[in-house]
Coordinates of C-alpha atoms and ligand atoms in Angstrom, one line a residue:
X851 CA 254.4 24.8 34.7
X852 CA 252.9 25.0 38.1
X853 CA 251.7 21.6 40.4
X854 CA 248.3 21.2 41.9
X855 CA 247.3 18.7 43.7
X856 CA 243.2 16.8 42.8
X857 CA 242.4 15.8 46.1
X858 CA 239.6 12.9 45.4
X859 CA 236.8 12.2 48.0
X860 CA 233.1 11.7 46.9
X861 CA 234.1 11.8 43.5
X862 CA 235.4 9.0 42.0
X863 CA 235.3 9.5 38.1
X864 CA 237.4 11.3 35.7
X865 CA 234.0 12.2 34.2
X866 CA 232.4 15.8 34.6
X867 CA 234.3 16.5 37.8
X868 CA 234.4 19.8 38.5
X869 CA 237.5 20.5 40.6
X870 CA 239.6 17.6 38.3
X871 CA 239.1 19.7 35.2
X872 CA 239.5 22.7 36.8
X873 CA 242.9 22.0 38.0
X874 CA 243.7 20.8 34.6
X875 CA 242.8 23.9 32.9
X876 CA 244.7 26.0 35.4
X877 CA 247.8 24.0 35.3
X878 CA 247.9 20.5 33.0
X879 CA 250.3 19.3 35.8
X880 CA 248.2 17.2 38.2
X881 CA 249.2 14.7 41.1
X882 CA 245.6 13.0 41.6
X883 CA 245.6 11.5 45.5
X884 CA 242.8 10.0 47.4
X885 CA 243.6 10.3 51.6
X886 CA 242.2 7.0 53.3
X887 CA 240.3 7.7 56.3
X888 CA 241.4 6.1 59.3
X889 CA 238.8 7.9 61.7
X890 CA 238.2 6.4 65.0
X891 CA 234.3 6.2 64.7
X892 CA 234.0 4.2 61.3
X893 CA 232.7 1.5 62.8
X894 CA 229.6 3.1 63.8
X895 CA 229.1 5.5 60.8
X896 CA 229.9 2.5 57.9
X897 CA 230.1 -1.0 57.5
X898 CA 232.4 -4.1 55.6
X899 CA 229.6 -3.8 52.7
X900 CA 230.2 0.2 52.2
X901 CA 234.2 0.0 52.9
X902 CA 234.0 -2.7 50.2
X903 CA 232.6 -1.2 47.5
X904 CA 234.8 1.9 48.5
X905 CA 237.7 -0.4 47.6
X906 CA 236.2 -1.2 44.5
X907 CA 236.1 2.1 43.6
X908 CA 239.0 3.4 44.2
X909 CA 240.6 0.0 42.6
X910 CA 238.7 1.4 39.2
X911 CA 239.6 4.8 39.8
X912 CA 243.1 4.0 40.0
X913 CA 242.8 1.8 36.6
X914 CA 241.3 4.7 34.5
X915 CA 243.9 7.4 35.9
X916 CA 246.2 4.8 34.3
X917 CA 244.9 4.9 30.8
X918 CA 245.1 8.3 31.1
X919 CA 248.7 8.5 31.8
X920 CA 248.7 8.9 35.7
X921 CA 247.9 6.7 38.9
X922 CA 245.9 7.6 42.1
X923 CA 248.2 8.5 44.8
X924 CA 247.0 7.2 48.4
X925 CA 247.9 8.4 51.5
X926 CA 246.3 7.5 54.9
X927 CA 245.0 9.3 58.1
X928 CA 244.5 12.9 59.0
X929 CA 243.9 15.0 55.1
X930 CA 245.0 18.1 56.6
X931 CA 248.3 16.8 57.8
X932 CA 248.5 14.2 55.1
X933 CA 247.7 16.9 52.0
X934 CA 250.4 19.6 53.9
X935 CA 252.9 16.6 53.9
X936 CA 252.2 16.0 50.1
X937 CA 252.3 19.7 48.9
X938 CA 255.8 20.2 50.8
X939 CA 257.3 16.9 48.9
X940 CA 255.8 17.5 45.7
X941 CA 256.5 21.5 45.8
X942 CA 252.5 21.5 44.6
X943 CA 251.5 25.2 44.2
X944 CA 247.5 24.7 44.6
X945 CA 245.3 21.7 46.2
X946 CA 241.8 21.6 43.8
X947 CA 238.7 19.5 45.4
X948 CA 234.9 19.1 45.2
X949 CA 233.0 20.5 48.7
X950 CA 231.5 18.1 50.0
X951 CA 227.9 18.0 51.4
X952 CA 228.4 16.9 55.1
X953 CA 229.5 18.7 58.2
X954 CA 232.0 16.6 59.1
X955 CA 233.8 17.0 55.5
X956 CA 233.5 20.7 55.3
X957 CA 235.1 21.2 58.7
X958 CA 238.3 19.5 57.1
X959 CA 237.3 22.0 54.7
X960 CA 238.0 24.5 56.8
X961 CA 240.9 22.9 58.8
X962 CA 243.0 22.4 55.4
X963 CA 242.5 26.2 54.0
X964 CA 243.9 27.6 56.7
X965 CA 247.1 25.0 57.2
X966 CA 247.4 25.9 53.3
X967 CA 247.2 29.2 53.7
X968 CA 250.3 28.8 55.8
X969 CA 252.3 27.2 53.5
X970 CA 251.7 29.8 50.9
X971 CA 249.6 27.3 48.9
X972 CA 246.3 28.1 47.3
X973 CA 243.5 25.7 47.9
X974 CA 239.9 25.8 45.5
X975 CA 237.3 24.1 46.7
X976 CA 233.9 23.7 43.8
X977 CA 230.6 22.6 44.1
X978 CA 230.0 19.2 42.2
X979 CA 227.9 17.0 44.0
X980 CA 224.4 19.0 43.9
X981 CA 222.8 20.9 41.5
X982 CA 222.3 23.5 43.4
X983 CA 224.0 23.9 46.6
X984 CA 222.8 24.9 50.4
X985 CA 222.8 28.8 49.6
X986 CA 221.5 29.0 46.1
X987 CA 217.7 27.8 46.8
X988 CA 216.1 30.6 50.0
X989 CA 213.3 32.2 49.9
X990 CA 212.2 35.9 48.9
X991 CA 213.7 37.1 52.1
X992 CA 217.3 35.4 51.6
X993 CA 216.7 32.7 54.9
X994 CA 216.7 29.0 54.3
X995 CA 213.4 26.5 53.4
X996 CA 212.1 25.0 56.5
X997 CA 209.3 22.7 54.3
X998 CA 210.0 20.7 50.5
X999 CA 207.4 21.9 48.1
X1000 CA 208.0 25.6 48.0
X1001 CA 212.0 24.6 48.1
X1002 CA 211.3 22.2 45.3
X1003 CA 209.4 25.0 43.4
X1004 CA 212.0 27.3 43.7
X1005 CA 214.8 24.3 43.1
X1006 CA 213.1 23.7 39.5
X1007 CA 213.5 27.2 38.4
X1008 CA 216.7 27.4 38.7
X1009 CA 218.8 26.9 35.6
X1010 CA 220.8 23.5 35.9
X1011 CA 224.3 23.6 35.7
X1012 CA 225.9 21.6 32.3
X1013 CA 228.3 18.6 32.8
X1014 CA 231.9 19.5 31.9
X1015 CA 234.0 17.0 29.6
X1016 CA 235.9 13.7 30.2
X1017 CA 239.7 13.5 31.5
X1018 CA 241.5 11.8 29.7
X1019 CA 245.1 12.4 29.8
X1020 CA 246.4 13.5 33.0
X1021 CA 250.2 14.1 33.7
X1022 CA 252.1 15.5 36.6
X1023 CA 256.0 16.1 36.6
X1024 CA 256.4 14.5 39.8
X1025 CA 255.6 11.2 40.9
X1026 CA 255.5 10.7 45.1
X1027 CA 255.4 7.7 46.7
X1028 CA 252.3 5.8 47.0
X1029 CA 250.2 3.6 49.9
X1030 CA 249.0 0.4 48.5
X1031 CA 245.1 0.8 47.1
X1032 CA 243.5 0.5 50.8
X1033 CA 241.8 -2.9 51.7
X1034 CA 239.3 -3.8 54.5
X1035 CA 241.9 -4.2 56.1
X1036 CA 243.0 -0.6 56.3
X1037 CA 239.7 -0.3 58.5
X1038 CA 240.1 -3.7 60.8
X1039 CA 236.8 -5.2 58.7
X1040 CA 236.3 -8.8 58.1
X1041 CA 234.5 -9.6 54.4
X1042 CA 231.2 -9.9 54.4
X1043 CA 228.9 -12.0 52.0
X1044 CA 227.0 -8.9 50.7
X1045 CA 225.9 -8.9 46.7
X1046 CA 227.6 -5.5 45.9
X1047 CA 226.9 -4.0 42.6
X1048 CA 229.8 -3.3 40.3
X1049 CA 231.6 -0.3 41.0
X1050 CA 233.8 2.3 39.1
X1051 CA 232.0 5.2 36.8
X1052 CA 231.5 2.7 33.6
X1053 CA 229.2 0.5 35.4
X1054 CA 227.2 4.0 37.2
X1055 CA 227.0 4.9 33.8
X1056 CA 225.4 1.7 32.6
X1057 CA 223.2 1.6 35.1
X1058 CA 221.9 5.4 34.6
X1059 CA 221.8 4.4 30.2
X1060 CA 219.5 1.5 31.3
X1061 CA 217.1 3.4 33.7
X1062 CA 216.9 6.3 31.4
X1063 CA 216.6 3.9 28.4
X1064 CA 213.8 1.5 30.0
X1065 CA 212.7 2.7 33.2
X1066 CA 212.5 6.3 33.4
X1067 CA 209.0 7.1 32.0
X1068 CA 207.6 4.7 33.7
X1069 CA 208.9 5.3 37.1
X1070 CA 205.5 7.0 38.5
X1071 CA 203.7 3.5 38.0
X1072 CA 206.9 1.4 39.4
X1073 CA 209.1 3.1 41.8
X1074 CA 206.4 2.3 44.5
X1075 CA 206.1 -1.4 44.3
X1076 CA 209.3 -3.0 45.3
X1077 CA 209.4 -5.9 43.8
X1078 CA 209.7 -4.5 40.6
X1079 CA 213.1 -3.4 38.8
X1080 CA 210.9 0.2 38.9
X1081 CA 213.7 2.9 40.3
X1082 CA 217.0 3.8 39.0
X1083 CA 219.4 2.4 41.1
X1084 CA 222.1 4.7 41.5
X1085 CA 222.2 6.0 45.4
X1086 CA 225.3 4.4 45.9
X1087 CA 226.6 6.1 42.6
X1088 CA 225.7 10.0 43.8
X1089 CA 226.9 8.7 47.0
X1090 CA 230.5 8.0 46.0
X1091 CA 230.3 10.7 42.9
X1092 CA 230.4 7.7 40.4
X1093 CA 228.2 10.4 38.1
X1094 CA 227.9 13.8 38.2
X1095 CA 224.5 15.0 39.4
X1096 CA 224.6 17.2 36.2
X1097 CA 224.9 14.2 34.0
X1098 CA 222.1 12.3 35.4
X1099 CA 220.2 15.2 34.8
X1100 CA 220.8 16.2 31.6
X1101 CA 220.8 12.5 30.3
X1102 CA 217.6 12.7 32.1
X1103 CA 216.2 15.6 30.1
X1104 CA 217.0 13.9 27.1
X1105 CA 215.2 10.7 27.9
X1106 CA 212.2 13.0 28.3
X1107 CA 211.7 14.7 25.1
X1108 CA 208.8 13.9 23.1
X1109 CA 207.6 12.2 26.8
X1110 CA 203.7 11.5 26.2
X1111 CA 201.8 13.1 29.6
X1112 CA 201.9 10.4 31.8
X1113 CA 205.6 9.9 31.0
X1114 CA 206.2 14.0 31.6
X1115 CA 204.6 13.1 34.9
X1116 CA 207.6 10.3 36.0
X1117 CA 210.0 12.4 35.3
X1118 CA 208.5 15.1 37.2
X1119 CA 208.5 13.0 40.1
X1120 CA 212.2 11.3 38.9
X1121 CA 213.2 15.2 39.3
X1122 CA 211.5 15.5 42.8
X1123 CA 213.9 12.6 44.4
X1124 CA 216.7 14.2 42.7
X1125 CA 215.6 17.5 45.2
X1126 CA 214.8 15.6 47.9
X1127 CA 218.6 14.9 48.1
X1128 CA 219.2 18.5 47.7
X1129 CA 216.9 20.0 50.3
X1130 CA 218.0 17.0 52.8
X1131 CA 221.7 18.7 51.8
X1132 CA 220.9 21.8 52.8
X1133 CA 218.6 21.3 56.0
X1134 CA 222.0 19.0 57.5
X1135 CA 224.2 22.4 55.9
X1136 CA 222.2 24.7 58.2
X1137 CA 221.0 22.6 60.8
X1138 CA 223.9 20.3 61.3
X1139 CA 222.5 19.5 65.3
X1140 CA 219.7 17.6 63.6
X1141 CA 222.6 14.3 63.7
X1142 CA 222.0 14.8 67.7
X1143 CA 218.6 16.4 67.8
X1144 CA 215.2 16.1 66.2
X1145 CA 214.8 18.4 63.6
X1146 CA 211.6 20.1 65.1
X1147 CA 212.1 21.3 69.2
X1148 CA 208.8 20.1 70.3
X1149 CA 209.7 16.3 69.6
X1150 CA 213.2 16.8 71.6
X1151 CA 213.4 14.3 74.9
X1152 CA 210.6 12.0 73.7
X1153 CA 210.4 8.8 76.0
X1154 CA 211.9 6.5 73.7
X1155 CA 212.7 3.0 74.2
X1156 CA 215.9 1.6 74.1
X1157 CA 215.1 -2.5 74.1
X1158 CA 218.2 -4.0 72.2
X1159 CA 216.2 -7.4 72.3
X1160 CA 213.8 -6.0 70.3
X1161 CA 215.9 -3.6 68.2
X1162 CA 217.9 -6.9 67.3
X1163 CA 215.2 -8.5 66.1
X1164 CA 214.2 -5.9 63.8
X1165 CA 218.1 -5.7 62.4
X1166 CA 217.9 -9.6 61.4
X1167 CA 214.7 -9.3 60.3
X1168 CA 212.7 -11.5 62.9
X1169 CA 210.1 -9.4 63.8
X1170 CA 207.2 -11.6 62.2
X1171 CA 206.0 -9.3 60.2
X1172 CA 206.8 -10.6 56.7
X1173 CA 207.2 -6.8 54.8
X1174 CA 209.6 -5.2 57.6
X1175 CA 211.1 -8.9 57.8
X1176 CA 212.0 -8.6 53.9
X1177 CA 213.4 -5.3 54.0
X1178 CA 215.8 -6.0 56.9
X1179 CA 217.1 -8.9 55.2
X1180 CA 217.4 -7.4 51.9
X1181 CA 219.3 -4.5 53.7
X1182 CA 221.6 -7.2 55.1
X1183 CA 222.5 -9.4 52.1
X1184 CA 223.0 -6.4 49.8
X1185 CA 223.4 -3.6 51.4
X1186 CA 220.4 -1.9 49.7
X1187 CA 216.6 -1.6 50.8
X1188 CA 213.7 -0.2 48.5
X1189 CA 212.0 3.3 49.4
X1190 CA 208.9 2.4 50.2
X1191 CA 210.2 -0.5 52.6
X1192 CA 212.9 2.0 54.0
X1193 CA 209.6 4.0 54.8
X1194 CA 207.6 0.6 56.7
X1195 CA 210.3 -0.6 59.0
X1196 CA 211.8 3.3 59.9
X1197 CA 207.8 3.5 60.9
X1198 CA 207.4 0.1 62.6
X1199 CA 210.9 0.9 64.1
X1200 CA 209.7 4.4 65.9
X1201 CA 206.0 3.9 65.9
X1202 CA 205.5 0.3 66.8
X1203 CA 208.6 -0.3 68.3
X1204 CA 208.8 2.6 70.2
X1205 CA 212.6 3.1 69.6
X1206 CA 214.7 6.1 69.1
X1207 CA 215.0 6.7 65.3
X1208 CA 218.7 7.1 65.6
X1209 CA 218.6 3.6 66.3
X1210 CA 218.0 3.0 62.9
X1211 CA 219.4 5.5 61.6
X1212 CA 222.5 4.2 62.7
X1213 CA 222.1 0.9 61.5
X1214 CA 221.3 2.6 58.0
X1215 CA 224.6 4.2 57.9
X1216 CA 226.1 0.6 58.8
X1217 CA 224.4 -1.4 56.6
X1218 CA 223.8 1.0 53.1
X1219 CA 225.9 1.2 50.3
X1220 CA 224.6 4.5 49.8
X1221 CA 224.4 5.5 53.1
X1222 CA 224.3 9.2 53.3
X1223 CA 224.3 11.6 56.3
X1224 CA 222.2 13.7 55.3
X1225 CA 219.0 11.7 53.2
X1226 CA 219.3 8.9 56.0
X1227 CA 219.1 11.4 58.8
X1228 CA 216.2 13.1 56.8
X1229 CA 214.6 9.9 55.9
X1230 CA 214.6 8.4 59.3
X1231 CA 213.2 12.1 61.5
X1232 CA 210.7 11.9 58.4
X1233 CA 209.7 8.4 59.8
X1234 CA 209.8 8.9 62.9
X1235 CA 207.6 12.6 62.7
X1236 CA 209.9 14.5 63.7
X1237 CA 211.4 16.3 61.2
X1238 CA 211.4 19.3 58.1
X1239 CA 207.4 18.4 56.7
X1240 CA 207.4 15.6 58.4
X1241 CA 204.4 13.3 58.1
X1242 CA 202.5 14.2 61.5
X1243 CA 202.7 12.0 63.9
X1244 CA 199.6 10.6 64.0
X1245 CA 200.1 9.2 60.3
X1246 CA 201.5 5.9 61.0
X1247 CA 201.7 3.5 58.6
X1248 CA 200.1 0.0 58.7
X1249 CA 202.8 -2.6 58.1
X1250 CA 199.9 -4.8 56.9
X1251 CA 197.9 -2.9 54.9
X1252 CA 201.0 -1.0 52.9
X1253 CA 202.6 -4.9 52.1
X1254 CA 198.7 -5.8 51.1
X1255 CA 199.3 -2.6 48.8
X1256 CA 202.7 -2.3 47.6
X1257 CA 203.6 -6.1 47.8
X1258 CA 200.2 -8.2 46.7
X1259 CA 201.7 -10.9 45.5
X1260 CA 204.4 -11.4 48.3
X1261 CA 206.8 -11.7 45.3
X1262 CA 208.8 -9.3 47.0
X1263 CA 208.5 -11.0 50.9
X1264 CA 209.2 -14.4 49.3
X1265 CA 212.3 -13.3 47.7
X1266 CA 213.8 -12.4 51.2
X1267 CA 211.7 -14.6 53.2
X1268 CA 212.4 -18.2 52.0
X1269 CA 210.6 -20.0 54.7
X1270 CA 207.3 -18.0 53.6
X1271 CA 207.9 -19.0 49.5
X1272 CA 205.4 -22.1 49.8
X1273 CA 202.9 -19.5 51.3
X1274 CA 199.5 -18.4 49.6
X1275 CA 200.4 -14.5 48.9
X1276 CA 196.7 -13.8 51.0
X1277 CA 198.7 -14.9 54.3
X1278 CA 201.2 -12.7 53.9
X1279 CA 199.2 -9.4 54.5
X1280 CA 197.5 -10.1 58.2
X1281 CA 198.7 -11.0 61.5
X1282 CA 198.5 -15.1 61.7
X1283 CA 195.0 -16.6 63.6
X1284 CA 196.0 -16.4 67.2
X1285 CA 199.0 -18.4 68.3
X1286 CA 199.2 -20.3 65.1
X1287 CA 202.5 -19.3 62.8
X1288 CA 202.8 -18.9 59.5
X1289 CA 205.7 -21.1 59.0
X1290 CA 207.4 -23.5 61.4
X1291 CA 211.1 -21.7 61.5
X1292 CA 209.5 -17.8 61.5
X1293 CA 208.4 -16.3 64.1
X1294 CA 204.6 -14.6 65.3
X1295 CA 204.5 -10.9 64.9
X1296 CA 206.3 -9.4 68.0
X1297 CA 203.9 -6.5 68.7
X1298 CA 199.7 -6.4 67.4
X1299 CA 200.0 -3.1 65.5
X1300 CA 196.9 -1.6 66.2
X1301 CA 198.1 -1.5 70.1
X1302 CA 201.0 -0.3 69.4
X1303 CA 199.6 2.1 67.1
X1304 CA 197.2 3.8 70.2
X1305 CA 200.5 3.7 72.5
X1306 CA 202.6 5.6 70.2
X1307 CA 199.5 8.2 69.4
X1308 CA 199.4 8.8 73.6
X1309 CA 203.0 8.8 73.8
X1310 CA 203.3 11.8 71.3
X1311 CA 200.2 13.4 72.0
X1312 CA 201.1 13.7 75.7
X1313 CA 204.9 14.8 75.0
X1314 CA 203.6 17.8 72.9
X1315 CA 200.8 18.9 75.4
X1316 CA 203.5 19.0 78.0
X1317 CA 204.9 22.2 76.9
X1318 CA 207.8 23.8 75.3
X1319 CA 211.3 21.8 74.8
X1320 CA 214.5 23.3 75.3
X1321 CA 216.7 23.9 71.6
Ligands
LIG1115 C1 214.5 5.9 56.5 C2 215.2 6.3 55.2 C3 216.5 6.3 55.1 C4 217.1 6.7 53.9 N1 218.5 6.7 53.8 C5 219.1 7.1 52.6 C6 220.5 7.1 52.5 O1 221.3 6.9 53.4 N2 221.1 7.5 51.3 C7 220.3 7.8 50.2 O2 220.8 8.0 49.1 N3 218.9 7.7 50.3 C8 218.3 7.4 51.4 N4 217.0 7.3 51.5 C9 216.2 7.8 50.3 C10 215.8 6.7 49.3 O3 215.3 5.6 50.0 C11 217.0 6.2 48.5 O4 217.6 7.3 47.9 C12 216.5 5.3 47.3 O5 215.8 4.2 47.8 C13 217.7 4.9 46.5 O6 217.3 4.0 45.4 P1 217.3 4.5 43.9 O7 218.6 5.1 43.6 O8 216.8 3.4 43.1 O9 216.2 5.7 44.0 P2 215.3 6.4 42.9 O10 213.9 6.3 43.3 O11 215.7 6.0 41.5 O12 215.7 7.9 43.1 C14 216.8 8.6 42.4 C15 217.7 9.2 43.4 O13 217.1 10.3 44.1 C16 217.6 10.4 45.4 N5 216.5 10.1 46.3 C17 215.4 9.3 46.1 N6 214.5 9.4 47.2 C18 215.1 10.2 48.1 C19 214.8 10.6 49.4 N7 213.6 10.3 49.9 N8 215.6 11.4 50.0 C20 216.8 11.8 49.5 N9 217.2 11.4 48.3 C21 216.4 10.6 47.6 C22 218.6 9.3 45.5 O14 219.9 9.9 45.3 C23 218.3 8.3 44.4 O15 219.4 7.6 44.0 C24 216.3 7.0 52.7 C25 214.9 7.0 52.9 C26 214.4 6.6 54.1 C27 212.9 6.6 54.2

């Protein structure tokens, strides 16, 4: 019986993954290997916290392929040269993998069909990580979605795809030599002291039971407000294919029936974020310079400022304002941030900062366990007005009024912001009387907002009048 090779990247389950079980059904005689990344620029794209819970992953991984008769191979460096290497020892007739959504991946892609195709070896490559992939949602003339809500129309008429079954026995003839699981190490990173969530599919699949279970049809009234347990929690879980996309949906469709009005309505919106993801997939699919370039030309060259004092400030979360401050901090100590707080400081960053988004988007990628190219790049030209629908640019957000709103209580702030506990929750929401501060070891807000807030309305106002950008 033939050998193909499973070539694991951002999907790290034996459950419902589509290139896995199609491999399987073509040949029952699978070497499972994941290649280690050793790329030069890792430092600036990830981070200890997201290299961790990588480890972690692959640790579990590697203990289910057990169970189920196998182990996970690892080799390290370049895939192309490191999956040739592995199909000439192994005599492997076919390398099976999952695309994968970024441009960076699908130019290995592209690299490894062709050194393949030289070695007589047949190499399938399936969609798995989105519902519906960057050619399968255009418009009535065949081009691309430029804006969200006529993609998102179009995205929920589609019928969904249904999740395949569980692996679980896997065998291969031959057994090649194996790297140890990789460590931080592998990458040069020191440990940091980061509260990761558990990894491996099991614990992704308790936290999906226990949204869909309790949280779910409620998420309209919650997923706003971040000091409540009110979204699902499973970024970091699509981010390193922990679930399939077509599990969370289906199990999601199930926790809808019988859904009362109000409940239909959550998982409407539930539904939305899940297309969010997919139209941020396909605008980085067909405008891959948007990693360099503002999504829309007129915004191109803007006058941004580059202050790392200031910029450093806003990474520890010292900027004085107590909702950005809280966010930043969360980000650091956990390697997660809530949406609506992602939202504040990516505005406060570009708006009352003045700094160039890829700043922070940069820091994103560092700092987030689900740090993903294409919903952080999305998420920050969305901030920063420059991108697919983007808010406008002359929508900027209040830092005060949206923690008055979305934070009343300062339960939220106080959780982060320890000096500011003993504070009465009415403090919280306004700039402190002049020079007074509202605790002794945390600092006055670095900018007033409402001058910042004219400067940044000039700024764009008079880059737009002054006349076409070059693409
Ligand atoms: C500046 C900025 C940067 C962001 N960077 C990332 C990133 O690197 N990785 C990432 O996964 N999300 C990013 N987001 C989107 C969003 O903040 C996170 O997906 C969400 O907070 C994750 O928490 P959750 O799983 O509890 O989300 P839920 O509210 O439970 O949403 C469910 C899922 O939908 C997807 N989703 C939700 N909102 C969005 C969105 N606006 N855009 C794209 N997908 C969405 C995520 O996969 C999420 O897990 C960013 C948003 C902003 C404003």
């Amino acid at each position: 019986m033939s050998l193909a090779i499973h070539w694991f990247r951002r999907d790290l389950r034996l459950t419902d993954n589509s290139a896995l079980n199609a491999a399987i059904a073509a040949s029952a005689n699978v070497i499972p290997v994941y290649v280690t990344s050793l790329w030069k620029s890792v430092h600036q794209w990830t981070g200890a916290a997201r290299q961790q819970f990588l480890v972690e992953c692959l640790s579990s991984l590697h203990e289910s392929l057990l169970k189920a008769g196998s182990r996970l191979i690892i080799r390290e460096g370049d895939a192309v040269s490191a999956l040739a290497k592995l199909v000439q020892e192994t005599g492997a007739k076919a390398v099976y993998t999952n695309r994968d959504p970024d441009p960076f991946g699908q130019a290995i892609e592209a690299q490894l069909k062709v050194a393949l195709e030289h070695l007589g070896v047949a190499f399938f490559c399936f969609k798995d990580h989105a519902l519906h992939e960057r050619d399968e949602v255009l418009t009535c003339s065949g081009s691309a979605f430029r804006v969200f809500t006529p993609y998102s129309k179009a995205w929920a008429k589609l019928p969904k795809p249904q999740p395949g079954p569980k692996v679980t026995h896997l065998k291969a003839t031959v057994q090649p030599e194996s790297l140890p699981l990789p460590t931080l190490a592998t990458w040069n990173l020191q440990a940091e002291d980061v509260q990761l969530p558990e990894a491996g599919e099991a614990a992704a699949q308790k936290r999906l039971s226990r949204f869909v279970e309790n949280g779910f049809l409620k998420y309209a009234q919650t997923r706003d407000f971040p000091a409540e347990d009110g979204t699902s929690r499973i970024s970091q879980d699509l981010r390193f294919g922990l679930l399939s996309i077509r599990k969370v949906f289906a199990a999601l469709e199930v926790g809808a029936r019988g859904a009362k009005v109000d409940q239909a309505r959550s998982a409407q919106i539930y539904n939305n974020e899940l297309c969010w993801r997919e139209f941020y997939f396909q605008v980085l699919w067909n405008k891959p310079e948007v990693l360099d370039l503002e999504y829309s030309p007129a915004y191109r060259k803007m006058p941004w400022s580059y202050d790392t004092a200031a910029f450093e400030r806003w990474c520890v979360g010292q900027t004085g304002f107590p909702i950005v401050d809280a966010g930043m901090r969360q980000l650091f100590q956990t390697g997660f941030m809530h949406n609506r707080v992602r939202m504040i400081v990516a505005m406060f960053l570009t708006k009352d900062l003045h700094l160039d988004w890829r700043m922070g988007e940069r820091w994103f990628m560092k700092r987030l366990l689900d740090g993903e190219i294409a919903s952080n790049n999305g998420g920050w030209q969305w901030s920063a007005g420059t991108g697919t629908d983007a808010a406008p640019y002359f929508r900027i957000q209040n830092p005060w009024s949206q923690s008055l709103r979305f934070d009343a209580a300062g339960t939220y702030i106080k959780q982060w912001i320890p000096e500011l506990a003993h504070l009465p929750s009415a403090l919280l929401h306004k700039p402190p009387p002049p020079g007074l501060r509202l605790a002794d070891n945390y600092p006055l807000p670095m900018v007033d907002h409402a001058r910042e807030r004219d400067i940044a309305l000039f700024t764009y106002k008079r880059h737009l009048s002054s006349g076409p950008r070059p693409e």
